[in-house]
Amino acid sequence: MSGTKSPHGGLTRRSFLKTTGAAAGAAAVLGTGAVGLTAMAEDASSNDSGEKVISTICRANCFQACMLNAHVRDGKVVKMSRADYPEDIYSGCCLRGLAMHERTYSDNRLKYPLKRVEGTERGAGEWERISWEQAIQEIADKIKDIQSTYGERAMTFNSASGNYGAVQGGAIDRLAYVTGGTAPAGMYDFAMGWGTNRVMGGNVFGYSNEPKDMVDAQHIIIWGTNPVWAQPQTWRIILAAKDNGARLYCIDPIRSATSQYVDEYIQIHCGTDLYVTLAILNEIVKNDRIDVEYAKQCTTSPFLIREDTGLFLRRSDIEGGPLASVRDSKSLNSVGYDKTDPVYVMDEATGQIALYTECEHPVLEGEFEVDGIRVKTAYTALKEHMAQYTVEDASELSGIPVETINKIIDIYASGDRVTAYTQFGIDHYRGGHLWGQALAILHALTNNLSRHGTGIGGPGAPKGALSPLGQNTAMGRGTNPIKADKVMTSIASCAWSEVVATGKFRGQDYPIKGYIGNCDNIASNRGGQRDWLDKDVKNLELIVDIDFEMTDTARYSDYVLPAAFWLECTDIRGNFSNPYIVYGEKCIDPLWECKTDNEISTLLAEALGVGEYYPPRTDEEWIDICFDSDTMRAKGFNQERIKKERALRCLGTPEEPWIIGGYGEEFPTQSGRAEIYNEVPTARYDYGQDWQSEAKLEQFPIWKEPYENWPGSEAKKKYPLSYLTLHERGRTHTQWFGCETLREIDPEPYVHVSPQDAESRGIEDMEIVEVFNDRGHCVIKAVIDNALPEGVCFIPKGWQMDQFIEGSFQEMTLNAGDWCAGGYVFYDATVEIRKWEE
């Protein structure tokens, strides 16, 4: 036994489940009334007279934002069907979207405000139903008591990605702007984008071209992701590219569903993707297999680097002036060292230095002396740095044959149009940002960023253009601005538990005692679940959860407030995986006693005495605020138009898809170019970690071994199995965990084990096993899976604790992030598996 037993029971369909009166009582409080599969089928097949078809959207965080039709009969949504974008290539839906009405009426829905029964433990499942008036007043009183006792910082407000509606999705965050408080900073999927941002700009979700542009690719390398299951609408675009002649490659430790459809599957050892990419980049630059003219004109390859400081040689270094006095500052990137103080290059024609903004033919490679200052080009420095990463070493570490790595090198050097399609698989290791940085440099030097059919595919192409949506709703722009003297402090999510335990953040007092969240399910979705169960829950005096369903977070709360589901309110969303803002119309009134996130946060603001700064607004009034910006007005976007057209294209045109740095435009970087050298690398979040010791080495990408999950780690000696928590087609993170229809094809959680690992441990197919490490455990059935190589196992993510026999998939992951990128390292974990003995 691992010694980390969970305090809850197991699978409800097992004879040995510990059924308690408290659980039965909770079910009674939650209520019933779900529309079963049979009833749905009967409704859907009945007479269609009087049926209304209402256009809406899926607001899940899979990024695809499918447009859907809700079929409403007698005030009830009886089925969902696909609706169409203005462009067919973006139209589509999946089983999750088609089951949206089922989630609306599910037994899992929260129906009434609930309060934990006085004197019972959090997680015991004993609830009493209370009125909204009582819930709001008691919660507000407790918040005021906490903040008066410990200070404004003592309350944490958290909205995550469970609702991508611009109005509802961040509603609770707005409270922090008018009451003061803290918020866990978004840290789930930002690592790779922190690396690409160093090269391409665009911030953490701005590195992708419009997905439609992949149709023009000649090669698509699907790296560390499984779009067949995780992004089915984007997969349709990839298949269209294949029909158009593109060759598809899949690099993954697992023979995923995607790997079955590609031209070549390349198996790789977990956690070694970064080293392989560094070796590829080394071979490309060592042999000058780059697009030389593109590198000279559109990247910082010819920029001159000072050997004494490691900074670029700038005009102020030679001519002097006020900027010269700050050139050694660690805040260099925020000082304004851009075209106001341009960098020098060496002019081919004159053999003298020239400002890059004025030189047509710069020297790409070489070392020089300028006014007694030794300098070299960034390309020369890159060559020297990359020489340590060889294809032979990469092959030995990754398990990819040398000839296969050389084939990838040839693809990049061919001049063909190459897209690397990725999401967040490699993002979830320590060093994930360095992989993004290396991949972006590789694409820049081979001119595979800003030609049609090239780029780094994934999320975020249009997000930068849509930022006014989030900014306007977060800041409450309109007739009543936010309260100017209140400050919301962002605390990196992976550091939040430590702050709760110690009451300190970056040397200052932060006695966090209260937590209120919506759209987050923090207990299930962050790493290291036992930290929440064993530490946070015990240290917090108040936990409030606002959600659609009884999640792991809700179970351990003091108050649970039932939120209206997506079909029960009007909202808009800006998309990641297509260039549209879309409109979702309210289809039915909120069921039972559910209220919208907007209503709930407004009620709390009034009860907290800050209603002056947070006045009641309808969803429609908030949508008007979303469009109240110069960016939106310049595009001619407003609520009236989106209600009529349902989808508004933000970037590019149907004929000319949007690409980063395309159409002769500059990259969104300080230089306007793809920057292969990062002068002063910084961390995305400073939470007191020693990020400087790592960042100073990252001017070029380096090999940074994962914490645990790679072939050479110490952790693997004790826990020899690489442990992954993968997306499945039936869930988006923890959403749809209880959907009856989807449970028919995915009835319960399993741990997937290779035949070799099962045999060596004496494990039979469908046998109950324990998956464990020092952090926690999970008791679950094992499935022997031929898609897995020896040494790798996985549990699909999203299941809730009460769906396991004991423990949970998230107990074994790390509650940690890379020091520079900050993102959770979900895949950076190792475990062992053994037969379960109760």
CSV table of N, CA and C in Angstrom, one decimal, residues 55-60 63-68 83-87 90-91 164-167 462 466 469 569-585 623 626-627 632 637-639 641-650:
chain,number,residue,atom,x,y,z
A,55,SER,N,-29.4,29.9,-32.4
A,55,SER,CA,-28.0,29.8,-32.7
A,55,SER,C,-27.2,30.1,-31.4
A,56,THR,N,-26.3,29.2,-31.1
A,56,THR,CA,-25.5,29.4,-29.9
A,56,THR,C,-24.1,28.9,-30.2
A,57,ILE,N,-23.2,28.9,-29.1
A,57,ILE,CA,-21.8,28.5,-29.3
A,57,ILE,C,-21.4,27.6,-28.1
A,58,CYS,N,-20.5,26.7,-28.4
A,58,CYS,CA,-19.8,26.0,-27.3
A,58,CYS,C,-18.8,26.9,-26.6
A,59,ARG,N,-18.8,26.9,-25.3
A,59,ARG,CA,-17.9,27.8,-24.6
A,59,ARG,C,-16.8,27.1,-23.8
A,60,ALA,N,-16.6,25.8,-24.2
A,60,ALA,CA,-15.5,25.0,-23.6
A,60,ALA,C,-14.2,25.5,-24.0
A,63,PHE,N,-10.8,25.4,-27.4
A,63,PHE,CA,-10.4,26.5,-28.4
A,63,PHE,C,-11.2,26.5,-29.7
A,64,GLN,N,-12.0,25.5,-30.0
A,64,GLN,CA,-12.6,25.5,-31.3
A,64,GLN,C,-13.9,26.2,-31.5
A,65,ALA,N,-14.6,26.5,-30.4
A,65,ALA,CA,-15.7,27.4,-30.4
A,65,ALA,C,-16.7,27.0,-31.5
A,66,CYS,N,-17.2,25.8,-31.5
A,66,CYS,CA,-18.1,25.4,-32.5
A,66,CYS,C,-19.4,26.2,-32.4
A,67,MET,N,-19.9,26.6,-33.5
A,67,MET,CA,-21.3,27.2,-33.6
A,67,MET,C,-22.3,26.0,-33.7
A,68,LEU,N,-23.3,26.2,-32.9
A,68,LEU,CA,-24.3,25.1,-32.7
A,68,LEU,C,-25.7,25.7,-32.8
A,83,ALA,N,-24.2,24.2,-36.4
A,83,ALA,CA,-24.5,25.5,-37.1
A,83,ALA,C,-23.2,25.8,-38.0
A,84,ASP,N,-23.3,26.7,-38.9
A,84,ASP,CA,-22.3,27.0,-39.8
A,84,ASP,C,-21.6,28.3,-39.6
A,85,TYR,N,-20.3,28.3,-39.6
A,85,TYR,CA,-19.5,29.6,-39.7
A,85,TYR,C,-19.7,30.1,-41.2
A,86,PRO,N,-19.3,31.4,-41.4
A,86,PRO,CA,-19.3,31.9,-42.8
A,86,PRO,C,-18.4,31.1,-43.7
A,87,GLU,N,-17.4,30.4,-43.1
A,87,GLU,CA,-16.5,29.6,-43.9
A,87,GLU,C,-16.7,28.1,-43.5
A,90,TYR,N,-14.4,26.0,-41.1
A,90,TYR,CA,-14.4,26.2,-39.6
A,90,TYR,C,-15.7,25.7,-39.0
A,91,SER,N,-16.6,25.2,-39.8
A,91,SER,CA,-17.8,24.6,-39.3
A,91,SER,C,-17.7,23.2,-38.9
A,164,TYR,N,-15.6,30.1,-21.6
A,164,TYR,CA,-14.9,31.1,-22.5
A,164,TYR,C,-15.9,32.2,-23.0
A,165,GLY,N,-17.0,32.4,-22.2
A,165,GLY,CA,-17.8,33.6,-22.5
A,165,GLY,C,-17.1,34.8,-22.0
A,166,ALA,N,-17.2,35.9,-22.8
A,166,ALA,CA,-16.5,37.1,-22.4
A,166,ALA,C,-17.2,37.8,-21.2
A,167,VAL,N,-18.5,37.6,-21.1
A,167,VAL,CA,-19.2,38.2,-20.0
A,167,VAL,C,-19.2,37.4,-18.8
A,462,PRO,N,-5.7,34.6,-33.5
A,462,PRO,CA,-6.4,35.9,-33.4
A,462,PRO,C,-6.5,36.5,-32.0
A,466,LEU,N,-8.3,40.2,-30.2
A,466,LEU,CA,-9.5,40.2,-29.4
A,466,LEU,C,-9.3,40.6,-28.0
A,469,LEU,N,-11.8,42.5,-25.7
A,469,LEU,CA,-13.0,41.9,-25.1
A,469,LEU,C,-12.7,41.6,-23.6
A,569,CYS,N,-27.9,31.6,-20.9
A,569,CYS,CA,-27.5,33.0,-20.9
A,569,CYS,C,-26.9,33.4,-22.3
A,570,THR,N,-26.9,34.7,-22.5
A,570,THR,CA,-26.3,35.3,-23.7
A,570,THR,C,-24.9,35.7,-23.5
A,571,ASP,N,-24.0,35.4,-24.5
A,571,ASP,CA,-22.6,35.7,-24.3
A,571,ASP,C,-22.0,35.7,-25.7
A,572,ILE,N,-20.8,36.3,-25.7
A,572,ILE,CA,-19.9,36.2,-26.9
A,572,ILE,C,-18.6,35.6,-26.5
A,573,ARG,N,-17.8,35.1,-27.5
A,573,ARG,CA,-16.5,34.7,-27.1
A,573,ARG,C,-15.5,35.0,-28.3
A,574,GLY,N,-14.3,35.3,-28.0
A,574,GLY,CA,-13.3,35.4,-29.0
A,574,GLY,C,-12.5,34.1,-29.0
A,575,ASN,N,-12.3,33.6,-30.2
A,575,ASN,CA,-11.8,32.3,-30.4
A,575,ASN,C,-10.3,32.2,-30.5
A,576,PHE,N,-9.7,31.0,-30.3
A,576,PHE,CA,-8.3,30.7,-30.4
A,576,PHE,C,-8.0,30.0,-31.7
A,577,SER,N,-8.9,29.1,-32.1
A,577,SER,CA,-8.6,28.2,-33.3
A,577,SER,C,-9.4,28.6,-34.5
A,578,ASN,N,-9.9,29.8,-34.6
A,578,ASN,CA,-10.3,30.4,-35.8
A,578,ASN,C,-10.4,31.9,-35.6
A,579,PRO,N,-10.5,32.7,-36.6
A,579,PRO,CA,-10.3,34.2,-36.4
A,579,PRO,C,-11.6,34.9,-36.3
A,580,TYR,N,-12.6,34.3,-35.5
A,580,TYR,CA,-13.9,34.9,-35.4
A,580,TYR,C,-14.2,35.3,-33.9
A,581,ILE,N,-15.0,36.3,-33.7
A,581,ILE,CA,-15.8,36.5,-32.5
A,581,ILE,C,-17.2,35.9,-32.8
A,582,VAL,N,-17.7,35.2,-31.9
A,582,VAL,CA,-19.0,34.5,-32.1
A,582,VAL,C,-20.0,34.8,-31.0
A,583,TYR,N,-21.3,34.7,-31.4
A,583,TYR,CA,-22.4,35.1,-30.5
A,583,TYR,C,-23.2,33.9,-30.1
A,584,GLY,N,-23.5,33.7,-28.8
A,584,GLY,CA,-24.3,32.7,-28.3
A,584,GLY,C,-25.6,33.2,-27.7
A,585,GLU,N,-26.7,33.0,-28.3
A,585,GLU,CA,-28.0,33.5,-27.8
A,585,GLU,C,-28.5,32.7,-26.7
A,623,ILE,N,-22.0,43.1,-23.1
A,623,ILE,CA,-21.5,42.9,-24.4
A,623,ILE,C,-21.2,44.2,-25.1
A,626,CYS,N,-17.9,45.2,-24.0
A,626,CYS,CA,-16.9,44.4,-24.7
A,626,CYS,C,-16.5,45.1,-26.0
A,627,PHE,N,-17.5,45.7,-26.7
A,627,PHE,CA,-17.2,46.3,-28.0
A,627,PHE,C,-16.8,47.8,-27.9
A,632,MET,N,-12.4,47.7,-31.7
A,632,MET,CA,-13.6,47.2,-32.2
A,632,MET,C,-14.4,48.1,-33.1
A,637,PHE,N,-17.3,46.7,-35.5
A,637,PHE,CA,-18.0,45.6,-34.7
A,637,PHE,C,-18.8,46.2,-33.6
A,638,ASN,N,-20.0,45.7,-33.4
A,638,ASN,CA,-20.8,46.1,-32.3
A,638,ASN,C,-21.8,45.0,-32.0
A,639,GLN,N,-22.6,45.1,-31.0
A,639,GLN,CA,-23.5,44.1,-30.6
A,639,GLN,C,-24.6,43.9,-31.6
A,641,ARG,N,-24.4,44.2,-34.8
A,641,ARG,CA,-23.9,43.5,-35.9
A,641,ARG,C,-23.7,42.0,-35.6
A,642,ILE,N,-23.1,41.7,-34.4
A,642,ILE,CA,-22.8,40.3,-34.1
A,642,ILE,C,-24.1,39.5,-33.9
A,643,LYS,N,-25.2,40.2,-33.4
A,643,LYS,CA,-26.4,39.5,-33.2
A,643,LYS,C,-27.0,39.1,-34.6
A,644,LYS,N,-26.8,39.9,-35.6
A,644,LYS,CA,-27.3,39.7,-36.9
A,644,LYS,C,-26.5,38.7,-37.6
A,645,GLU,N,-25.1,38.8,-37.6
A,645,GLU,CA,-24.2,38.0,-38.4
A,645,GLU,C,-23.8,36.7,-37.7
A,646,ARG,N,-23.8,36.7,-36.3
A,646,ARG,CA,-23.5,35.6,-35.5
A,646,ARG,C,-22.0,35.3,-35.4
A,647,ALA,N,-21.2,35.7,-36.4
A,647,ALA,CA,-19.7,35.4,-36.4
A,647,ALA,C,-19.1,36.6,-37.1
A,648,LEU,N,-18.1,37.2,-36.5
A,648,LEU,CA,-17.4,38.4,-37.1
A,648,LEU,C,-15.9,38.0,-37.2
A,649,ARG,N,-15.4,38.1,-38.4
A,649,ARG,CA,-14.0,37.8,-38.7
A,649,ARG,C,-13.1,38.9,-38.2
A,650,CYS,N,-12.1,38.6,-37.4
A,650,CYS,CA,-11.3,39.7,-36.8
A,650,CYS,C,-10.0,39.9,-37.6
